[in-house]
Short mmCIF file of C-alpha atoms and ligand atoms in Angstrom, two decimals:
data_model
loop_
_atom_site.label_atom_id
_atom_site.label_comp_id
_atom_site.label_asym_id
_atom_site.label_seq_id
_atom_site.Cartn_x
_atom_site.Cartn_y
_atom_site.Cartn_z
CA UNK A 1 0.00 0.00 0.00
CA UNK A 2 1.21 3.55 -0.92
CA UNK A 3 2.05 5.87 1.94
CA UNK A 4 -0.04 8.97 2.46
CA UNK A 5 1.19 11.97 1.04
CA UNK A 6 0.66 15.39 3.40
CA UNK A 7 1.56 18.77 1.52
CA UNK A 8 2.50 21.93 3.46
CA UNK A 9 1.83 25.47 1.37
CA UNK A 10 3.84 27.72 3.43
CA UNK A 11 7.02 26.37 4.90
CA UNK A 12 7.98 29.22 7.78
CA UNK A 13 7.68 28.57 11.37
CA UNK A 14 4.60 26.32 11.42
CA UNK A 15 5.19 24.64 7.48
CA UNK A 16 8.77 23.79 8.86
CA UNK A 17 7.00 22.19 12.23
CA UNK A 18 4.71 20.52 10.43
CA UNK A 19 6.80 18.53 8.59
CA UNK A 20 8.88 17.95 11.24
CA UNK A 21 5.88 16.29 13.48
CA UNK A 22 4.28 14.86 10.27
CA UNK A 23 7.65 12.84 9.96
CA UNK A 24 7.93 12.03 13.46
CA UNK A 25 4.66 10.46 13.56
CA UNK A 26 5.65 8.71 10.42
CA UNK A 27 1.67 10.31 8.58
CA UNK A 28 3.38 9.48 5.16
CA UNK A 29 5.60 11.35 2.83
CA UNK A 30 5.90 14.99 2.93
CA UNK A 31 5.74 17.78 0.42
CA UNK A 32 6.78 21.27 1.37
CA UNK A 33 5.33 24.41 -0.48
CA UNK A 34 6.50 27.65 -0.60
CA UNK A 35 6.92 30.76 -2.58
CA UNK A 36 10.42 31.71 -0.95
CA UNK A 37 12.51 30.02 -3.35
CA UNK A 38 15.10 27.14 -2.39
CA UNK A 39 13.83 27.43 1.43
CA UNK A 40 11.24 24.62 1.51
CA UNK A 41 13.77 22.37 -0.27
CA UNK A 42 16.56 23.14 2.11
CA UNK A 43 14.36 22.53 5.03
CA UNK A 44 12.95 19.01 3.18
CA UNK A 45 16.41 18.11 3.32
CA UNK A 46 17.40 18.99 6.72
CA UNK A 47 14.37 17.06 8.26
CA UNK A 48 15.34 14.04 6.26
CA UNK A 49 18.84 13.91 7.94
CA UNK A 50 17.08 13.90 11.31
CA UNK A 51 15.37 10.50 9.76
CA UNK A 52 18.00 8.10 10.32
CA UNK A 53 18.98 9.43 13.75
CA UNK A 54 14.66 9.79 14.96
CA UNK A 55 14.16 6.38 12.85
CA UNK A 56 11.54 7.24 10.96
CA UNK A 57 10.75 6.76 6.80
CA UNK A 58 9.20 9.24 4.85
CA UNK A 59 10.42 10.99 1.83
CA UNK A 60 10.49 14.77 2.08
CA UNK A 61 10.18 16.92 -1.02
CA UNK A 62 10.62 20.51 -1.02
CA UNK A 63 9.97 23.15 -3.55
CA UNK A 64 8.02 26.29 -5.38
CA UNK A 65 5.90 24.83 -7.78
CA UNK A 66 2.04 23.95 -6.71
CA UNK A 67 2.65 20.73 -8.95
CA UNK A 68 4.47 19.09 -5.94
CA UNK A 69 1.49 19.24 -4.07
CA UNK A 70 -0.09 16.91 -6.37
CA UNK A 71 -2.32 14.09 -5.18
CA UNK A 72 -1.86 15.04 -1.41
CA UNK A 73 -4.23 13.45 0.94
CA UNK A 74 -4.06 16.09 3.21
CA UNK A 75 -3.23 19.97 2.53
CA UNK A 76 -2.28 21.92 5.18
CA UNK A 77 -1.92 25.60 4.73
CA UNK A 78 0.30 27.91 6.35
CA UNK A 79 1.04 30.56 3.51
CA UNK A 80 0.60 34.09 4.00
CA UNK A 81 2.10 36.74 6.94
CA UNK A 82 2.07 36.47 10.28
CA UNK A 83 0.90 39.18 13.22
CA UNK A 84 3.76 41.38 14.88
CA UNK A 85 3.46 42.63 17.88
CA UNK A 86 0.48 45.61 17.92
CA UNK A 87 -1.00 43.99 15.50
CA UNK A 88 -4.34 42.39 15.27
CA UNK A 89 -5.08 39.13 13.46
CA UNK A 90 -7.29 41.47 11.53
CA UNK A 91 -4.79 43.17 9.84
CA UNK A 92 -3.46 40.46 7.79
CA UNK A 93 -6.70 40.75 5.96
CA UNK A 94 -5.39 42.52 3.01
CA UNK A 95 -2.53 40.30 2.25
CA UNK A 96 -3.84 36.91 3.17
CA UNK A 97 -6.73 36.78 1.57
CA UNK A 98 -5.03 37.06 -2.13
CA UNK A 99 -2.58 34.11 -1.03
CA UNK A 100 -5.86 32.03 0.03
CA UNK A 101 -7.37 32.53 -3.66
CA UNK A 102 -4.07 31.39 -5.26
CA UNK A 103 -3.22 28.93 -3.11
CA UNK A 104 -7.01 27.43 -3.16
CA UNK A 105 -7.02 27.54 -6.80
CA UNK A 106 -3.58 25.44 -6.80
CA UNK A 107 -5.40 22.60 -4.54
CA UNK A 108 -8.37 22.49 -6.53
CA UNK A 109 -6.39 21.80 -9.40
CA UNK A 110 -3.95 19.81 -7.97
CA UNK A 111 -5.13 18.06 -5.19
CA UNK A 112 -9.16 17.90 -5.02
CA UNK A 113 -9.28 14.78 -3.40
CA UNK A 114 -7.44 16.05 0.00
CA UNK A 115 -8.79 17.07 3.40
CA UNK A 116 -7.60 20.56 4.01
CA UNK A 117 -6.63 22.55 6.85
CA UNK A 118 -6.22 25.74 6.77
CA UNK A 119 -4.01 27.90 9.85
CA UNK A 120 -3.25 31.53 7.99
CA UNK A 121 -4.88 34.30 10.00
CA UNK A 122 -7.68 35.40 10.52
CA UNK A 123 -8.10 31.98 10.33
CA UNK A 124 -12.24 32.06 10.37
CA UNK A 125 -11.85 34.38 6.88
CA UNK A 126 -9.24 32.54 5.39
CA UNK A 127 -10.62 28.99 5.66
CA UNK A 128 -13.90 30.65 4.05
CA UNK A 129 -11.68 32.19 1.26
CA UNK A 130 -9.91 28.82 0.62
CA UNK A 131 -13.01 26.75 0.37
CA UNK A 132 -14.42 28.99 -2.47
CA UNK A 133 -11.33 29.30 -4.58
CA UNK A 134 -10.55 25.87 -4.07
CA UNK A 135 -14.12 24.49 -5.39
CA UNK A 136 -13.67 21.26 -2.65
CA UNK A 137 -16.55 20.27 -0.62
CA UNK A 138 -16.94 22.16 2.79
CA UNK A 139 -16.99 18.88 4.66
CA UNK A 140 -13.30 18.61 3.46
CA UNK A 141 -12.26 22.20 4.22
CA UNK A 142 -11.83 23.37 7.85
CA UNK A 143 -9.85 25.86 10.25
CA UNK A 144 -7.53 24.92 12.91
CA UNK A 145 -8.09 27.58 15.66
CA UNK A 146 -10.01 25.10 18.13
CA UNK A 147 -7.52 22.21 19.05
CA UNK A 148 -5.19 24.98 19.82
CA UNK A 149 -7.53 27.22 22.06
CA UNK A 150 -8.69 24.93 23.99
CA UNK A 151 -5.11 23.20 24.25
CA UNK A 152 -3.80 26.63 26.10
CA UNK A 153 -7.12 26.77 28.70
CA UNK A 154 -5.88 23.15 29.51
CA UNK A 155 -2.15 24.17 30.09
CA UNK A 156 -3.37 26.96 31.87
CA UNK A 157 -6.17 24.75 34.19
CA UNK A 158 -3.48 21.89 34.50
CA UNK A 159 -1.31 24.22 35.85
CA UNK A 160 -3.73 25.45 38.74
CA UNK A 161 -4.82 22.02 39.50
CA UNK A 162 -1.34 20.56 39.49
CA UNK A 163 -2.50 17.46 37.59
CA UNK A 164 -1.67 16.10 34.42
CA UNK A 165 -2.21 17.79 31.40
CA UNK A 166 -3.69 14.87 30.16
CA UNK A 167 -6.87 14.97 32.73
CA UNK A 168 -7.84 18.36 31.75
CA UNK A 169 -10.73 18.41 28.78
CA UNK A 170 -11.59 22.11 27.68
CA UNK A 171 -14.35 23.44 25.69
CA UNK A 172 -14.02 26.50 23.40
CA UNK A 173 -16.32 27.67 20.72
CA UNK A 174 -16.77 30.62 18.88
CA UNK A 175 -14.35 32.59 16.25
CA UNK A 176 -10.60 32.03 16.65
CA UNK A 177 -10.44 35.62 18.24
CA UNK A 178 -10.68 37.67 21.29
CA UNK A 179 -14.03 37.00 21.33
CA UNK A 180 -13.64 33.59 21.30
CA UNK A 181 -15.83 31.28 23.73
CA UNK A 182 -14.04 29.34 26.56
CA UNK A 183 -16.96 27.14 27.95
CA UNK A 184 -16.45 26.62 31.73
CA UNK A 185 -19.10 24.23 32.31
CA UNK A 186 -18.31 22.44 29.28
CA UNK A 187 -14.61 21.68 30.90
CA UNK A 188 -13.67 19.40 32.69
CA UNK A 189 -10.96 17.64 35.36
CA UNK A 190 -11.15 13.87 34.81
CA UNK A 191 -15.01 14.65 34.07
CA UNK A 192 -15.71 16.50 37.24
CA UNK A 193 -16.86 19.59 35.27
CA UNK A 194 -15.11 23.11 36.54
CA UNK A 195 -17.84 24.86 38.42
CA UNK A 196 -18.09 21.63 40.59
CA UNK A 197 -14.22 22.50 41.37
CA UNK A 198 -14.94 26.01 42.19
CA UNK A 199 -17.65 24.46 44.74
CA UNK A 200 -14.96 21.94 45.76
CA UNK A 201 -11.92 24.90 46.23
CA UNK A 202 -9.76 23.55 44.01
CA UNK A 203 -9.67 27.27 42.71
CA UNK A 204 -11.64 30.44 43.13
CA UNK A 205 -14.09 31.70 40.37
CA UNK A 206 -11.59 35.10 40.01
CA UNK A 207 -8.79 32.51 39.38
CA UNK A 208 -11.08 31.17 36.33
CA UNK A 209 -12.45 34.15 35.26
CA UNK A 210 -8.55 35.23 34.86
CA UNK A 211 -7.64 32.17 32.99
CA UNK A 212 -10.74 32.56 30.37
CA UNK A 213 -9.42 35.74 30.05
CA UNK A 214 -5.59 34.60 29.56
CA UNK A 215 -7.07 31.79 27.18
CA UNK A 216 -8.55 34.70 24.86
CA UNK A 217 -5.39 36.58 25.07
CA UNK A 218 -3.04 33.31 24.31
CA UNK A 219 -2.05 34.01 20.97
CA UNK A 220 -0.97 38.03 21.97
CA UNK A 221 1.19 36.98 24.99
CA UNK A 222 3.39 34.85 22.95
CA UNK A 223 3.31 37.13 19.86
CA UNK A 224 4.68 39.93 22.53
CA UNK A 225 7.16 37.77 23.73
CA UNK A 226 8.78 36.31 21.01
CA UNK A 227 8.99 40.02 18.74
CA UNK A 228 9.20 38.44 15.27
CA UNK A 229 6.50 36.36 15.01
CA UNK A 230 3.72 34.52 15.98
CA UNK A 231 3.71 30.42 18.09
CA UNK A 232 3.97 28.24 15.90
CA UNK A 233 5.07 24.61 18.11
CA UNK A 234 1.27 24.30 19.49
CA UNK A 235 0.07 25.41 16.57
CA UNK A 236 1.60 22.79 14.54
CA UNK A 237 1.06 20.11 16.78
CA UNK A 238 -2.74 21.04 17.18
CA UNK A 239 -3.15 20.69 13.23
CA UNK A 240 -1.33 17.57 12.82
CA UNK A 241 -3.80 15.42 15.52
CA UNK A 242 -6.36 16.50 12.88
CA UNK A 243 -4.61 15.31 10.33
CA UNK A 244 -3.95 12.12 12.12
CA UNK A 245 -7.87 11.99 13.02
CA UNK A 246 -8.43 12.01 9.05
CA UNK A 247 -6.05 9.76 7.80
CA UNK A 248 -6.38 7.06 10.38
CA UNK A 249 -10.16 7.56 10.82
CA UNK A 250 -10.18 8.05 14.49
CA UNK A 251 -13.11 10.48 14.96
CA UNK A 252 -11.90 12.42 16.99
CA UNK A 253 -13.92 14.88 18.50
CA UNK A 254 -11.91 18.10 17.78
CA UNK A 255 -12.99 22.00 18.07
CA UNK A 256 -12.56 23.15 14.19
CA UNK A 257 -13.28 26.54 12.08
CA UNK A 258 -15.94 24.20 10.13
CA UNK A 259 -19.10 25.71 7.39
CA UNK A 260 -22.32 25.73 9.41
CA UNK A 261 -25.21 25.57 7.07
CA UNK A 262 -27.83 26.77 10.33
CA UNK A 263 -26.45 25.10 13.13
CA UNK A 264 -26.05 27.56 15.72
CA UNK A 265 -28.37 29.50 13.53
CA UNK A 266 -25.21 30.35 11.35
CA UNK A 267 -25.42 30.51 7.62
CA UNK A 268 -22.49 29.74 5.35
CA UNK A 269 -19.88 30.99 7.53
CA UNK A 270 -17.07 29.34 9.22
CA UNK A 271 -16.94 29.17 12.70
CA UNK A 272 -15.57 26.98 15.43
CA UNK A 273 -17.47 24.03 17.11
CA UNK A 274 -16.97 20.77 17.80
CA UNK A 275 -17.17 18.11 14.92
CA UNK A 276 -16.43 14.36 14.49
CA UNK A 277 -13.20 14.22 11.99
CA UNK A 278 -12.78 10.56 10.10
CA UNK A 279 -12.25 9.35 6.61
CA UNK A 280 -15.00 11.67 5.40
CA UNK A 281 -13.63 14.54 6.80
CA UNK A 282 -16.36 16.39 8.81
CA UNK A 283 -18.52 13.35 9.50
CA UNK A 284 -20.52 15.38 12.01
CA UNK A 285 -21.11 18.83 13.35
CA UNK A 286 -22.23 18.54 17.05
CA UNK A 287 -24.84 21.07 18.57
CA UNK A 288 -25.02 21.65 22.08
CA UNK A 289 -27.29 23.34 24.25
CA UNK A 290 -25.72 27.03 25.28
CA UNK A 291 -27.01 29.13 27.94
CA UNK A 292 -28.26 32.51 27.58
CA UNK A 293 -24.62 33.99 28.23
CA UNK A 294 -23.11 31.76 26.35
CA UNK A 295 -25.34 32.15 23.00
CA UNK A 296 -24.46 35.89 23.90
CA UNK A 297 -20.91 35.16 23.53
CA UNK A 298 -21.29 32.70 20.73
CA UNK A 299 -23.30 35.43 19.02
CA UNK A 300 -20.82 38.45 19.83
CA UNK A 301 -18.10 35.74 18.13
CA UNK A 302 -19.87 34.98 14.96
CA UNK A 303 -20.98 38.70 14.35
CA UNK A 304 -16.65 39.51 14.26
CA UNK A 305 -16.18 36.17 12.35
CA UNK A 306 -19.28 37.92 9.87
CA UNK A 307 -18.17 41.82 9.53
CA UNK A 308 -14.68 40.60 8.36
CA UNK A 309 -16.29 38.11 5.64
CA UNK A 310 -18.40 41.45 4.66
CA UNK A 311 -14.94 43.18 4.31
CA UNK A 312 -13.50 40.51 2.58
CA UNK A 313 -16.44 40.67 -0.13
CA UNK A 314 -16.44 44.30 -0.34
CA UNK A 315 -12.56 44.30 -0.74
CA UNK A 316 -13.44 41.80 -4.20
CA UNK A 317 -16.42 43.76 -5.19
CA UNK A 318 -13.86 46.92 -5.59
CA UNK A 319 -11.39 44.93 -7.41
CA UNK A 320 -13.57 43.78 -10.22
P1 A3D B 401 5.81 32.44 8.61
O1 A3D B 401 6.93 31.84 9.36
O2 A3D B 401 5.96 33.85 8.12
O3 A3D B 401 5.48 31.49 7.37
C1 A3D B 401 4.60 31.85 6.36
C2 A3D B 401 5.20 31.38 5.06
O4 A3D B 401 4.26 31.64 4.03
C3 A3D B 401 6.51 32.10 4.68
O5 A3D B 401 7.54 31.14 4.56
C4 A3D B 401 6.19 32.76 3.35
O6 A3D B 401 7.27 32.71 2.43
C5 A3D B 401 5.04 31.91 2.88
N1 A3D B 401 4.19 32.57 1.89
C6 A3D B 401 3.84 33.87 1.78
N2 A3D B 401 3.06 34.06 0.70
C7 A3D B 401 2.91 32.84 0.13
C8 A3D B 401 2.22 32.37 -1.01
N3 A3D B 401 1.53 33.21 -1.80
N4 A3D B 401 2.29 31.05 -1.31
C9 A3D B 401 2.99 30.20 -0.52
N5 A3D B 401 3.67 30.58 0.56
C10 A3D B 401 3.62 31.89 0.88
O7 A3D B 401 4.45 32.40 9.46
P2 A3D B 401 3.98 31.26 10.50
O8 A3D B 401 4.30 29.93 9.95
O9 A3D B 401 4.42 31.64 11.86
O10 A3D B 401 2.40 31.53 10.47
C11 A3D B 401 1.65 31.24 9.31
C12 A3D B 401 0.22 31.74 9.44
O11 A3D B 401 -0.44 31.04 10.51
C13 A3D B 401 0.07 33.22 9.77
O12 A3D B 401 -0.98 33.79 9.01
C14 A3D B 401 -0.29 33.23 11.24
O13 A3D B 401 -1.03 34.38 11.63
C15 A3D B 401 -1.13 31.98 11.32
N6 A3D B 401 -1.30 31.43 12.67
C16 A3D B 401 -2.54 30.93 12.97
C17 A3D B 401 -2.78 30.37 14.20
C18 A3D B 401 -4.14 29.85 14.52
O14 A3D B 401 -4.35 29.34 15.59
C19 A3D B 401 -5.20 29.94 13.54
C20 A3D B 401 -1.75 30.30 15.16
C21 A3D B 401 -0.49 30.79 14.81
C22 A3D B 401 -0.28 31.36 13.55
#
């Protein structure tokens, strides 16, 4: 049986990641994109001297034409800029949005058959973008914004508890954004859900409330940090267990940037929820209950996840 092949389009801080972790976890061969000639090939070849020393097989091509990308099982898209610090995710709008239609158009012509992920900022926009130019069915065109939200609230709630990252489940919903939707009672320690600690003094609610809030502002504390750049380890790793979910049909229930066609009462927009990821991609799209504050939030969310679409369409409408 032929391995899987997994293209990167963008090989910078995540794209180079990516492969790394893709290799690692031996997910098949590896084809790295980019537009900044000769560096995707010299990374391809760096990662495939760590092979014989990790013990791993997977053949890594690099280069800058789309045709590499060519019958990929999964796409995983990276290309575009990255925030600096002061800057909003918002303000890559401009830029990332013409690398989405060129890149989409290169998967739909060379690699309609894959399950794409898309990470370039604002991520919500972008995947919508993407989907469009590409032509591939929404079911096998989604965000990653989710895995990696709720992956820093359980970092951050592992941390208080002082138990293992591992027993920490964490719910969050909403735009990838600072409006994004932590859900508290949705969260969990080994199942015991995290009001019931509050009640049980494992932590106050002010200790919570500040590590919603820290949650929201995840991305902008490492952004300030690191000066040059945005994270790009968790973000990696957060896209690559969806991968995995698609290639070895685990479904996996995973927080995506998925299309809602009126769940949530959203209309053709992309927004994150939780959805069962297997061989058909998005095999489900679950809908729970919220409460009245939390619709509030979730609403508040997907009306910044809309106004940018709206800007996005009236940046095209001027064009033409
Ligand atoms: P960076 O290291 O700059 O890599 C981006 C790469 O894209 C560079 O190597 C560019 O040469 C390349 N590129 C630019 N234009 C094109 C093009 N037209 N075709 C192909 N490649 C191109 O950035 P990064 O890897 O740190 O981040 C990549 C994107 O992910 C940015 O938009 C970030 O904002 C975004 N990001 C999203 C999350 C989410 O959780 C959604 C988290 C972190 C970063």
């Amino acid at each position: 049986m032929a391995r899987n092949k997994i293209a990167l389009v963008g090989a910078g801080q995540i794209g180079g990641t990516l492969a790394l972790l893709a290799g690692l976890k031996e997910l098949g061969d590896i084809a790295v994109f980019d537009i900044a000639e000769g560096m995707p090939d010299g990374k391809a070849l760096d990662i495939a001297q760590s092979a014989p020393v990790e013990g791993f097989d997977a053949k890594m091509t690099g280069g800058s034409d789309y045709s590499i990308i060519e019958g990929a099982d999964v796409v995983i898209v990276t290309a575009g800029v990255p925030r600096k610090p002061g800057m909003s995710r918002d303000d890559l709008i401009g830029i990332n949005t013409g690398v989405m239609k060129t890149v989409g158009a290169a998967i739909g012509k060379y690699a309609p058959d894959a399950f794409v992920i898309v990470i370039t900022n604002p991520l919500d926009v972008m995947v919508w973008v993407l989907q469009q130019a590409s032509g591939l069915p929404t079911n096998k065109v989604v965000g990653m914004a989710g895995v990696l939200d709720s992956s820093r609230f359980r970092t951050f709630l592992a941390e208080e508890f002082k138990v293992s990252v591992e027993d920490v489940t964490a719910f969050v919903l909403g735009g990838h954004g600072d409006t994004m939707v932590p859900l508290v009672r949705y969260s969990t320690v080994a199942g015991i859900p995290l009001p019931d600690l509050v009640k049980l003094g494992w932590t106050t609610q002010e200790k919570l409330d500040a590590i919603v809030q820290r949650t929201r502002d995840g991305g902008a504390e490492i952004v300030k940090l690191l000066k040059t750049g945005s994270a790009f380890y968790a973000p990696a790793a957060s896209a690559i267990s969806m991968a995995d979910s698609y290639l070895k049909d685990k479904k996996r229930v995973l927080p995506v940037a998925a299309h809602l066609t009126g769940q949530y009462g959203v209309d053709d927009l992309y927004v994150g929820v939780p959805v069962v990821i297997g061989a058909g991609g998005v095999e489900r799209i679950v809908e729970i209950e919220l409460n009245a504050d939390e619709k509030a939030m979730f609403d508040n969310s997907v009306g910044a996840v809309k106004t940018l679409v709206e800007v996005v369409k009236k940046m095209e409408s001027e064009k033409s």
